[in-house]
Short mmCIF file of N, CA and C and ligand atoms in Angstrom, two decimals:
data_model
loop_
_atom_site.label_atom_id
_atom_site.label_comp_id
_atom_site.label_asym_id
_atom_site.label_seq_id
_atom_site.Cartn_x
_atom_site.Cartn_y
_atom_site.Cartn_z
N MET A 18 -108.13 -41.82 -93.59
CA MET A 18 -106.83 -42.55 -93.10
C MET A 18 -106.34 -43.46 -94.21
N VAL A 19 -105.12 -43.49 -94.53
CA VAL A 19 -104.54 -44.43 -95.54
C VAL A 19 -103.85 -45.36 -94.78
N ILE A 20 -104.15 -46.58 -95.21
CA ILE A 20 -103.28 -47.93 -94.53
C ILE A 20 -102.53 -48.92 -95.72
N ILE A 21 -101.82 -49.30 -95.14
CA ILE A 21 -100.87 -50.20 -95.81
C ILE A 21 -100.95 -51.67 -95.78
N LYS A 22 -101.42 -52.21 -96.49
CA LYS A 22 -101.71 -53.62 -96.41
C LYS A 22 -101.32 -54.77 -97.74
N TYR A 23 -101.16 -55.78 -97.36
CA TYR A 23 -100.93 -56.71 -98.50
C TYR A 23 -102.33 -56.94 -99.62
N ALA A 24 -101.90 -57.20 -100.67
CA ALA A 24 -103.02 -56.90 -101.64
C ALA A 24 -103.51 -58.23 -101.69
N GLU A 25 -104.90 -58.13 -101.77
CA GLU A 25 -105.48 -59.54 -102.02
C GLU A 25 -105.97 -59.75 -103.41
N LEU A 26 -106.35 -60.73 -103.62
CA LEU A 26 -106.97 -61.10 -105.03
C LEU A 26 -107.99 -60.03 -105.98
N LYS A 27 -109.02 -59.91 -104.62
CA LYS A 27 -110.06 -58.93 -105.20
C LYS A 27 -109.45 -57.63 -105.43
N ASP A 28 -108.19 -57.27 -104.97
CA ASP A 28 -107.98 -55.76 -105.12
C ASP A 28 -107.31 -55.59 -106.61
N MET A 29 -106.84 -57.12 -107.19
CA MET A 29 -106.10 -56.77 -108.60
C MET A 29 -106.62 -55.92 -109.54
N PRO A 30 -107.92 -56.33 -109.85
CA PRO A 30 -108.29 -55.16 -110.81
C PRO A 30 -108.02 -53.67 -110.65
N HIS A 31 -108.03 -53.24 -109.10
CA HIS A 31 -108.09 -52.20 -108.64
C HIS A 31 -106.56 -51.43 -108.92
N VAL A 32 -105.88 -52.40 -108.14
CA VAL A 32 -104.30 -52.24 -108.96
C VAL A 32 -103.80 -52.12 -110.15
N CYS A 33 -104.45 -52.92 -111.28
CA CYS A 33 -103.94 -52.45 -112.36
C CYS A 33 -104.81 -51.42 -112.85
N LYS A 34 -105.96 -50.61 -112.22
CA LYS A 34 -106.44 -49.57 -112.88
C LYS A 34 -105.36 -48.32 -112.13
N ALA A 35 -104.90 -48.40 -111.22
CA ALA A 35 -104.02 -47.46 -110.64
C ALA A 35 -102.87 -47.50 -111.61
N GLU A 36 -102.20 -48.60 -112.20
CA GLU A 36 -101.05 -48.60 -112.65
C GLU A 36 -101.30 -47.80 -114.11
N GLN A 37 -102.71 -48.08 -114.94
CA GLN A 37 -102.83 -47.44 -115.97
C GLN A 37 -103.02 -45.78 -115.99
N GLU A 38 -103.40 -46.01 -114.70
CA GLU A 38 -103.70 -44.30 -114.51
C GLU A 38 -102.25 -43.31 -114.34
N CYS A 39 -101.09 -44.43 -113.77
CA CYS A 39 -99.79 -43.71 -113.41
C CYS A 39 -98.69 -43.88 -114.35
N PHE A 40 -98.69 -44.61 -115.19
CA PHE A 40 -97.90 -44.87 -116.30
C PHE A 40 -98.30 -45.12 -117.69
N LYS A 41 -97.08 -44.55 -118.44
CA LYS A 41 -97.27 -44.11 -119.88
C LYS A 41 -97.32 -45.95 -120.27
N TYR A 42 -96.52 -46.71 -119.96
CA TYR A 42 -96.47 -48.04 -120.46
C TYR A 42 -96.94 -48.86 -119.37
N PRO A 43 -98.07 -49.16 -118.70
CA PRO A 43 -98.22 -50.00 -117.67
C PRO A 43 -97.96 -51.39 -117.80
N TYR A 44 -97.58 -52.07 -116.46
CA TYR A 44 -97.70 -53.61 -116.57
C TYR A 44 -98.74 -54.17 -117.07
N PRO A 45 -98.65 -55.23 -117.83
CA PRO A 45 -100.04 -55.97 -118.45
C PRO A 45 -100.33 -56.42 -117.07
N PRO A 46 -101.86 -56.63 -117.08
CA PRO A 46 -102.50 -57.11 -115.71
C PRO A 46 -101.95 -58.63 -115.09
N GLN A 47 -101.57 -59.47 -116.21
CA GLN A 47 -100.76 -60.67 -115.98
C GLN A 47 -99.75 -60.40 -115.30
N VAL A 48 -98.81 -59.76 -115.68
CA VAL A 48 -97.47 -59.47 -114.88
C VAL A 48 -97.63 -59.18 -113.38
N LEU A 49 -98.89 -58.03 -113.25
CA LEU A 49 -99.06 -57.98 -111.77
C LEU A 49 -99.64 -58.91 -110.98
N LEU A 50 -100.76 -59.55 -111.75
CA LEU A 50 -100.92 -60.86 -111.17
C LEU A 50 -99.73 -61.88 -110.48
N MET A 51 -99.12 -62.29 -111.52
CA MET A 51 -97.94 -63.04 -111.19
C MET A 51 -97.18 -62.72 -110.12
N LEU A 52 -96.70 -61.43 -110.12
CA LEU A 52 -96.01 -60.92 -109.05
C LEU A 52 -96.85 -61.28 -107.98
N LYS A 53 -97.93 -60.94 -107.86
CA LYS A 53 -98.69 -60.73 -106.57
C LYS A 53 -98.98 -62.35 -106.19
N LEU A 54 -98.98 -63.30 -107.22
CA LEU A 54 -99.03 -64.68 -106.60
C LEU A 54 -97.61 -65.21 -106.13
N LEU A 55 -96.71 -64.97 -107.36
CA LEU A 55 -95.19 -65.46 -106.64
C LEU A 55 -94.73 -65.04 -105.01
N TYR A 56 -94.87 -63.82 -105.07
CA TYR A 56 -94.49 -62.99 -104.04
C TYR A 56 -95.39 -62.27 -102.96
N PRO A 57 -96.41 -62.88 -102.59
CA PRO A 57 -97.68 -62.17 -101.88
C PRO A 57 -97.16 -61.14 -100.81
N GLU A 58 -96.12 -61.66 -99.84
CA GLU A 58 -95.87 -60.51 -98.81
C GLU A 58 -94.69 -59.34 -99.41
N LEU A 59 -94.89 -59.42 -100.86
CA LEU A 59 -93.90 -58.38 -101.67
C LEU A 59 -95.05 -57.33 -102.16
N PHE A 60 -96.15 -57.65 -102.15
CA PHE A 60 -97.02 -56.96 -102.72
C PHE A 60 -98.06 -56.15 -101.99
N LEU A 61 -97.72 -54.72 -101.93
CA LEU A 61 -98.51 -54.03 -101.01
C LEU A 61 -99.79 -52.96 -101.82
N ILE A 62 -100.37 -52.81 -101.00
CA ILE A 62 -101.33 -51.70 -101.49
C ILE A 62 -101.64 -50.65 -100.35
N ALA A 63 -101.70 -49.32 -100.98
CA ALA A 63 -102.35 -48.22 -99.84
C ALA A 63 -103.70 -48.18 -100.04
N ALA A 64 -104.53 -47.84 -99.00
CA ALA A 64 -106.01 -47.93 -99.18
C ALA A 64 -106.57 -47.02 -98.39
N GLU A 65 -107.53 -45.89 -98.85
CA GLU A 65 -108.34 -45.12 -98.17
C GLU A 65 -109.74 -45.63 -98.41
N GLY A 66 -110.22 -46.26 -96.76
CA GLY A 66 -111.43 -46.57 -96.96
C GLY A 66 -111.75 -47.70 -98.24
N ASP A 67 -112.36 -47.63 -99.08
CA ASP A 67 -112.55 -48.65 -100.00
C ASP A 67 -111.66 -48.36 -101.24
N GLU A 68 -111.20 -47.24 -101.24
CA GLU A 68 -110.60 -46.83 -102.15
C GLU A 68 -109.03 -47.66 -102.27
N ILE A 69 -108.23 -47.85 -103.53
CA ILE A 69 -106.71 -48.25 -103.36
C ILE A 69 -106.45 -47.06 -104.22
N VAL A 70 -105.20 -46.48 -103.43
CA VAL A 70 -104.57 -45.09 -103.79
C VAL A 70 -103.23 -45.42 -104.52
N GLY A 71 -102.94 -46.47 -104.00
CA GLY A 71 -101.67 -46.90 -104.75
C GLY A 71 -100.95 -48.24 -104.36
N TYR A 72 -99.86 -48.59 -104.88
CA TYR A 72 -99.16 -49.90 -104.45
C TYR A 72 -97.93 -49.88 -104.75
N ALA A 73 -97.26 -50.79 -104.25
CA ALA A 73 -95.67 -51.19 -104.35
C ALA A 73 -95.73 -52.49 -104.48
N CYS A 74 -94.70 -53.06 -105.28
CA CYS A 74 -94.42 -54.56 -105.39
C CYS A 74 -92.88 -54.84 -105.52
N GLY A 75 -92.34 -55.99 -104.87
CA GLY A 75 -90.88 -56.11 -105.38
C GLY A 75 -90.85 -58.07 -105.44
N VAL A 76 -89.36 -57.88 -105.61
CA VAL A 76 -88.96 -59.33 -105.55
C VAL A 76 -87.35 -59.27 -104.78
N MET A 77 -87.40 -60.64 -104.05
CA MET A 77 -86.02 -60.45 -103.68
C MET A 77 -85.17 -61.56 -104.50
N ARG A 78 -83.99 -60.69 -104.50
CA ARG A 78 -83.02 -61.46 -105.62
C ARG A 78 -82.09 -62.24 -104.97
N SER A 79 -81.73 -63.26 -105.77
CA SER A 79 -80.59 -64.13 -105.16
C SER A 79 -79.33 -63.72 -104.59
N ASN A 80 -79.02 -62.47 -104.96
CA ASN A 80 -77.87 -62.02 -104.52
C ASN A 80 -77.98 -60.83 -103.41
N GLY A 81 -79.00 -61.24 -102.61
CA GLY A 81 -79.67 -60.48 -101.41
C GLY A 81 -80.27 -58.94 -101.55
N CYS A 82 -80.08 -58.85 -102.74
CA CYS A 82 -80.56 -57.46 -102.82
C CYS A 82 -82.10 -57.68 -103.12
N GLY A 83 -82.93 -56.70 -102.63
CA GLY A 83 -84.36 -56.37 -102.49
C GLY A 83 -84.65 -55.78 -104.14
N HIS A 84 -85.44 -56.14 -104.75
CA HIS A 84 -85.75 -55.26 -106.07
C HIS A 84 -86.89 -54.68 -106.10
N ILE A 85 -87.23 -53.27 -106.00
CA ILE A 85 -88.50 -52.55 -106.09
C ILE A 85 -89.14 -52.64 -107.63
N VAL A 86 -89.88 -53.31 -107.69
CA VAL A 86 -90.42 -53.57 -109.20
C VAL A 86 -91.16 -52.59 -109.43
N SER A 87 -92.05 -52.28 -108.60
CA SER A 87 -92.93 -50.89 -108.98
C SER A 87 -93.72 -50.06 -108.00
N ILE A 88 -93.88 -48.91 -108.28
CA ILE A 88 -94.54 -48.36 -107.25
C ILE A 88 -95.29 -47.12 -107.63
N CYS A 89 -96.71 -46.75 -107.35
CA CYS A 89 -97.39 -45.62 -108.00
C CYS A 89 -98.35 -45.31 -106.72
N VAL A 90 -98.60 -43.95 -107.20
CA VAL A 90 -99.84 -43.30 -106.35
C VAL A 90 -100.55 -42.59 -107.16
N ARG A 91 -101.92 -42.99 -107.25
CA ARG A 91 -102.78 -42.17 -108.17
C ARG A 91 -102.89 -40.78 -107.79
N PRO A 92 -102.40 -40.23 -109.16
CA PRO A 92 -102.39 -38.49 -108.99
C PRO A 92 -103.19 -37.72 -107.99
N LYS A 93 -104.35 -37.97 -107.68
CA LYS A 93 -105.00 -36.92 -106.55
C LYS A 93 -104.75 -37.39 -105.15
N TYR A 94 -104.00 -38.76 -104.97
CA TYR A 94 -103.33 -38.80 -103.58
C TYR A 94 -102.09 -38.41 -103.48
N ARG A 95 -101.41 -37.87 -104.26
CA ARG A 95 -99.95 -37.56 -104.11
C ARG A 95 -99.43 -36.27 -103.47
N ARG A 96 -98.43 -36.27 -102.77
CA ARG A 96 -97.95 -35.35 -102.11
C ARG A 96 -98.23 -35.66 -100.88
N ARG A 97 -98.79 -36.76 -100.17
CA ARG A 97 -99.14 -36.81 -98.75
C ARG A 97 -98.47 -37.94 -97.90
N GLY A 98 -97.37 -38.31 -98.32
CA GLY A 98 -96.14 -39.29 -98.07
C GLY A 98 -96.82 -40.78 -98.05
N ILE A 99 -97.74 -41.02 -99.22
CA ILE A 99 -98.20 -42.38 -98.98
C ILE A 99 -97.01 -43.08 -99.94
N GLY A 100 -96.61 -42.43 -101.00
CA GLY A 100 -95.49 -43.12 -101.58
C GLY A 100 -94.21 -43.68 -100.82
N LYS A 101 -94.05 -42.64 -100.15
CA LYS A 101 -92.76 -42.86 -98.75
C LYS A 101 -93.07 -44.20 -98.09
N ALA A 102 -94.14 -43.73 -97.34
CA ALA A 102 -94.95 -45.02 -96.66
C ALA A 102 -94.55 -46.55 -97.24
N LEU A 103 -95.40 -46.54 -98.65
CA LEU A 103 -95.30 -47.55 -99.33
C LEU A 103 -93.89 -48.31 -99.35
N MET A 104 -92.69 -47.23 -99.76
CA MET A 104 -91.63 -47.66 -99.89
C MET A 104 -90.93 -48.46 -98.66
N ILE A 105 -91.00 -47.36 -97.61
CA ILE A 105 -90.62 -48.17 -96.35
C ILE A 105 -91.10 -49.34 -95.68
N GLU A 106 -92.68 -49.47 -95.89
CA GLU A 106 -93.10 -50.77 -95.60
C GLU A 106 -92.46 -52.01 -96.61
N LEU A 107 -92.47 -51.48 -98.08
CA LEU A 107 -92.00 -52.76 -98.79
C LEU A 107 -90.51 -53.09 -98.54
N GLU A 108 -89.73 -52.16 -98.35
CA GLU A 108 -88.30 -52.45 -97.89
C GLU A 108 -88.43 -53.08 -96.56
N ASN A 109 -89.00 -52.99 -95.36
CA ASN A 109 -89.33 -53.58 -94.21
C ASN A 109 -89.32 -55.03 -94.58
N ARG A 110 -90.55 -55.24 -95.52
CA ARG A 110 -90.81 -56.64 -95.85
C ARG A 110 -89.69 -57.40 -96.68
N LEU A 111 -88.90 -56.58 -97.39
CA LEU A 111 -87.57 -57.15 -97.88
C LEU A 111 -86.49 -57.48 -96.69
N LYS A 112 -86.52 -56.57 -95.97
CA LYS A 112 -85.69 -56.86 -94.82
C LYS A 112 -85.68 -57.91 -93.99
N ASP A 113 -87.40 -58.34 -94.12
CA ASP A 113 -87.38 -59.56 -93.13
C ASP A 113 -87.22 -60.79 -93.96
N LEU A 114 -86.92 -60.81 -95.42
CA LEU A 114 -86.63 -61.82 -95.97
C LEU A 114 -85.13 -61.69 -96.34
N GLY A 115 -84.07 -60.89 -95.46
CA GLY A 115 -82.96 -60.97 -95.58
C GLY A 115 -82.23 -60.04 -96.41
N ALA A 116 -82.92 -58.97 -97.17
CA ALA A 116 -82.50 -57.94 -97.92
C ALA A 116 -81.30 -57.04 -97.29
N ARG A 117 -80.17 -56.95 -97.86
CA ARG A 117 -79.08 -56.09 -97.42
C ARG A 117 -79.13 -54.81 -98.13
N CYS A 118 -79.43 -54.83 -99.18
CA CYS A 118 -79.49 -53.64 -100.24
C CYS A 118 -80.98 -53.77 -100.76
N PHE A 119 -81.24 -52.61 -101.74
CA PHE A 119 -82.76 -52.71 -102.63
C PHE A 119 -81.82 -52.12 -103.77
N VAL A 120 -82.53 -52.24 -104.94
CA VAL A 120 -82.09 -51.62 -106.32
C VAL A 120 -83.56 -51.36 -106.99
N LEU A 121 -83.67 -50.34 -107.78
CA LEU A 121 -84.57 -50.11 -108.66
C LEU A 121 -84.13 -49.32 -109.87
N GLU A 122 -84.76 -49.38 -110.93
CA GLU A 122 -84.93 -48.72 -112.15
C GLU A 122 -85.90 -47.30 -112.27
N VAL A 123 -85.29 -46.23 -113.05
CA VAL A 123 -86.58 -45.01 -112.85
C VAL A 123 -85.87 -44.37 -114.17
N ARG A 124 -87.08 -43.67 -114.80
CA ARG A 124 -86.63 -42.94 -115.87
C ARG A 124 -86.05 -42.32 -115.67
N VAL A 125 -84.63 -41.68 -116.45
CA VAL A 125 -83.89 -40.48 -116.31
C VAL A 125 -84.61 -38.96 -116.14
N SER A 126 -85.82 -38.89 -116.78
CA SER A 126 -86.64 -37.78 -116.53
C SER A 126 -87.41 -37.83 -115.41
N ASN A 127 -87.59 -38.69 -114.65
CA ASN A 127 -88.69 -39.15 -113.62
C ASN A 127 -87.94 -38.34 -112.21
N THR A 128 -87.76 -37.17 -112.32
CA THR A 128 -87.18 -36.42 -111.11
C THR A 128 -87.79 -36.42 -109.87
N VAL A 129 -89.20 -36.65 -110.02
CA VAL A 129 -90.19 -36.65 -108.51
C VAL A 129 -89.78 -37.91 -107.89
N ALA A 130 -89.88 -38.95 -108.87
CA ALA A 130 -89.41 -40.26 -107.96
C ALA A 130 -88.14 -40.43 -107.78
N GLN A 131 -87.09 -39.78 -108.26
CA GLN A 131 -85.57 -39.90 -107.93
C GLN A 131 -85.55 -39.07 -106.62
N LYS A 132 -86.24 -37.94 -106.73
CA LYS A 132 -86.24 -37.14 -105.09
C LYS A 132 -86.70 -38.12 -104.12
N LEU A 133 -87.86 -38.73 -104.25
CA LEU A 133 -88.18 -39.70 -103.12
C LEU A 133 -87.38 -40.86 -103.11
N TYR A 134 -86.88 -41.37 -103.70
CA TYR A 134 -85.50 -42.34 -103.63
C TYR A 134 -84.36 -41.90 -103.04
N ILE A 135 -84.03 -40.37 -103.15
CA ILE A 135 -82.62 -39.98 -102.86
C ILE A 135 -83.00 -39.56 -101.15
N ASP A 136 -84.12 -39.18 -101.12
CA ASP A 136 -84.74 -38.81 -99.77
C ASP A 136 -84.41 -39.98 -98.77
N LEU A 137 -84.90 -41.22 -99.31
CA LEU A 137 -84.72 -42.35 -98.51
C LEU A 137 -83.16 -43.03 -98.58
N GLY A 138 -82.63 -42.34 -99.40
CA GLY A 138 -81.20 -42.87 -99.01
C GLY A 138 -80.45 -43.67 -100.37
N TYR A 139 -81.17 -43.60 -101.65
CA TYR A 139 -80.76 -44.39 -102.57
C TYR A 139 -79.60 -43.65 -103.35
N ARG A 140 -79.05 -43.89 -104.17
CA ARG A 140 -78.21 -43.35 -104.99
C ARG A 140 -78.17 -43.92 -106.53
N ILE A 141 -77.56 -43.12 -107.60
CA ILE A 141 -77.67 -43.39 -108.76
C ILE A 141 -76.23 -44.40 -108.94
N VAL A 142 -76.54 -45.61 -109.45
CA VAL A 142 -74.88 -46.45 -109.67
C VAL A 142 -74.78 -46.64 -111.18
N LYS A 143 -75.90 -46.40 -111.66
CA LYS A 143 -75.66 -46.82 -113.17
C LYS A 143 -76.92 -46.00 -114.18
N ARG A 144 -76.42 -45.93 -115.26
CA ARG A 144 -77.49 -45.37 -116.58
C ARG A 144 -77.85 -46.49 -117.65
N ILE A 145 -78.66 -46.88 -118.06
CA ILE A 145 -79.02 -47.95 -118.86
C ILE A 145 -79.69 -47.13 -120.12
N GLU A 146 -78.99 -47.51 -121.27
CA GLU A 146 -79.24 -46.76 -122.31
C GLU A 146 -80.59 -47.58 -123.14
N ASN A 147 -81.70 -46.81 -123.35
CA ASN A 147 -82.82 -47.40 -124.41
C ASN A 147 -83.45 -48.37 -123.57
N TYR A 148 -83.76 -48.09 -122.03
CA TYR A 148 -84.07 -49.24 -121.14
C TYR A 148 -85.83 -49.21 -121.64
N TYR A 149 -86.40 -48.31 -121.75
CA TYR A 149 -88.01 -48.46 -121.82
C TYR A 149 -88.29 -48.39 -123.06
N PRO A 150 -89.64 -48.87 -123.40
CA PRO A 150 -90.30 -48.99 -124.66
C PRO A 150 -90.11 -47.94 -125.73
N ASP A 151 -90.14 -46.61 -125.16
CA ASP A 151 -89.92 -45.13 -126.01
C ASP A 151 -88.85 -44.67 -126.10
N GLY A 152 -87.75 -45.51 -125.85
CA GLY A 152 -86.17 -45.43 -125.88
C GLY A 152 -85.43 -44.55 -124.82
N GLU A 153 -86.40 -44.37 -123.72
CA GLU A 153 -85.65 -43.27 -122.54
C GLU A 153 -84.62 -44.37 -122.06
N ASP A 154 -83.70 -43.80 -121.43
CA ASP A 154 -82.71 -44.40 -120.60
C ASP A 154 -83.03 -44.55 -118.86
N ALA A 155 -82.87 -45.50 -118.03
CA ALA A 155 -83.27 -45.63 -117.03
C ALA A 155 -81.71 -45.40 -115.86
N TYR A 156 -82.01 -44.84 -115.01
CA TYR A 156 -80.92 -44.97 -113.56
C TYR A 156 -81.21 -46.04 -112.99
N ILE A 157 -80.36 -46.91 -112.69
CA ILE A 157 -80.30 -47.92 -111.57
C ILE A 157 -79.90 -47.27 -110.37
N MET A 158 -80.87 -47.32 -109.31
CA MET A 158 -80.57 -46.63 -108.24
C MET A 158 -80.50 -47.97 -106.87
N ARG A 159 -79.64 -47.54 -105.79
CA ARG A 159 -79.55 -49.09 -105.17
C ARG A 159 -79.29 -47.99 -103.70
N LYS A 160 -79.66 -48.47 -102.98
CA LYS A 160 -79.55 -48.40 -101.38
C LYS A 160 -78.82 -49.42 -100.42
N ASP A 161 -77.59 -49.39 -99.86
CA ASP A 161 -77.12 -50.37 -98.98
C ASP A 161 -77.38 -50.28 -97.65
N LEU A 162 -77.69 -51.41 -96.95
CA LEU A 162 -77.86 -51.40 -95.45
C LEU A 162 -76.82 -51.19 -94.89
C1 LIG B 1087 -93.28 -41.22 -107.10
C2 LIG B 1087 -94.57 -41.32 -106.70
C3 LIG B 1087 -94.83 -42.86 -106.38
C4 LIG B 1087 -94.67 -40.45 -105.21
O1 LIG B 1087 -95.73 -40.50 -104.51
P1 LIG B 1087 -96.10 -39.69 -103.37
O2 LIG B 1087 -97.33 -40.25 -102.47
O3 LIG B 1087 -96.23 -38.28 -104.15
O4 LIG B 1087 -94.81 -39.57 -102.64
P2 LIG B 1087 -94.56 -38.70 -100.86
O5 LIG B 1087 -95.99 -37.68 -100.65
O6 LIG B 1087 -94.47 -39.93 -100.34
O7 LIG B 1087 -93.65 -37.88 -101.20
C5 LIG B 1087 -91.95 -38.40 -100.89
C6 LIG B 1087 -91.12 -37.37 -101.11
O8 LIG B 1087 -90.92 -37.74 -102.69
C7 LIG B 1087 -90.80 -36.31 -103.39
N1 LIG B 1087 -91.53 -35.69 -104.32
C8 LIG B 1087 -92.96 -36.54 -104.35
N2 LIG B 1087 -93.69 -35.61 -105.28
C9 LIG B 1087 -92.57 -34.54 -105.46
C10 LIG B 1087 -93.06 -33.83 -106.67
N3 LIG B 1087 -94.28 -33.26 -107.34
N4 LIG B 1087 -92.06 -32.90 -106.60
C11 LIG B 1087 -91.02 -32.91 -106.05
N5 LIG B 1087 -90.67 -33.97 -105.29
C12 LIG B 1087 -91.75 -34.52 -104.98
C13 LIG B 1087 -90.31 -35.24 -101.76
O9 LIG B 1087 -89.35 -35.56 -101.46
C14 LIG B 1087 -91.28 -35.97 -101.16
O10 LIG B 1087 -91.22 -35.72 -99.84
P3 LIG B 1087 -91.93 -34.36 -99.22
O11 LIG B 1087 -93.16 -34.14 -99.56
O12 LIG B 1087 -91.61 -34.44 -97.68
O13 LIG B 1087 -91.27 -33.31 -99.98
C15 LIG B 1087 -95.78 -40.81 -107.34
O14 LIG B 1087 -95.34 -39.31 -107.88
C16 LIG B 1087 -95.98 -41.53 -108.72
O15 LIG B 1087 -97.12 -42.35 -108.38
N6 LIG B 1087 -95.76 -41.30 -109.80
C17 LIG B 1087 -95.85 -42.02 -111.06
C18 LIG B 1087 -95.52 -43.23 -111.27
C19 LIG B 1087 -93.89 -43.17 -110.67
O16 LIG B 1087 -93.25 -42.72 -111.21
N7 LIG B 1087 -93.49 -44.25 -110.31
C20 LIG B 1087 -91.96 -44.60 -109.87
C21 LIG B 1087 -91.45 -45.38 -111.07
S1 LIG B 1087 -89.85 -45.34 -110.91
#
């Protein structure tokens, strides 16, 4: 059974490993640690037994929008609803902090993640050219409550 819970410091090396498994340009461990320390209630992991199978983290913006900073599920655990569960739980934590909207960036080629976000009620509001280190554009997606 998969459970979603707050990340603890001891989880962070496993979160970083998941990040490296999932992304071509992973966030450096120091960035993930900083996010966890600054926003502990917005740094969630999905765990199955002892295994960390995915994580999601966010920050609360001063304009009242929750920013989904990162989400990933390790390849062999995908397509089981874990990404969706992480998103919903992170949105709930952001709502607790007063979020009235949510925003995120996604690669224009990442149709899998876009489908997840569209299913959850997000829409594309903008395209930012050359957003990623390899030159790929990003879509900004947004959901209003
Ligand atoms: C995006 C990601 C987090 C989805 O995680 P997941 O646990 O597989 O997602 P879920 O099982 O909760 O799927 C939720 C919905 O997303 C969509 N989806 C997920 N995987 C999909 C796939 N391979 N093809 C098409 N749609 C897909 C579907 O709409 C799915 O709902 P359904 O299963 O009822 O059809 C995962 O693929 C991942 O970690 N990708 C690499 C990292 C990444 O791209 N992160 C997002 C950066 S912006």
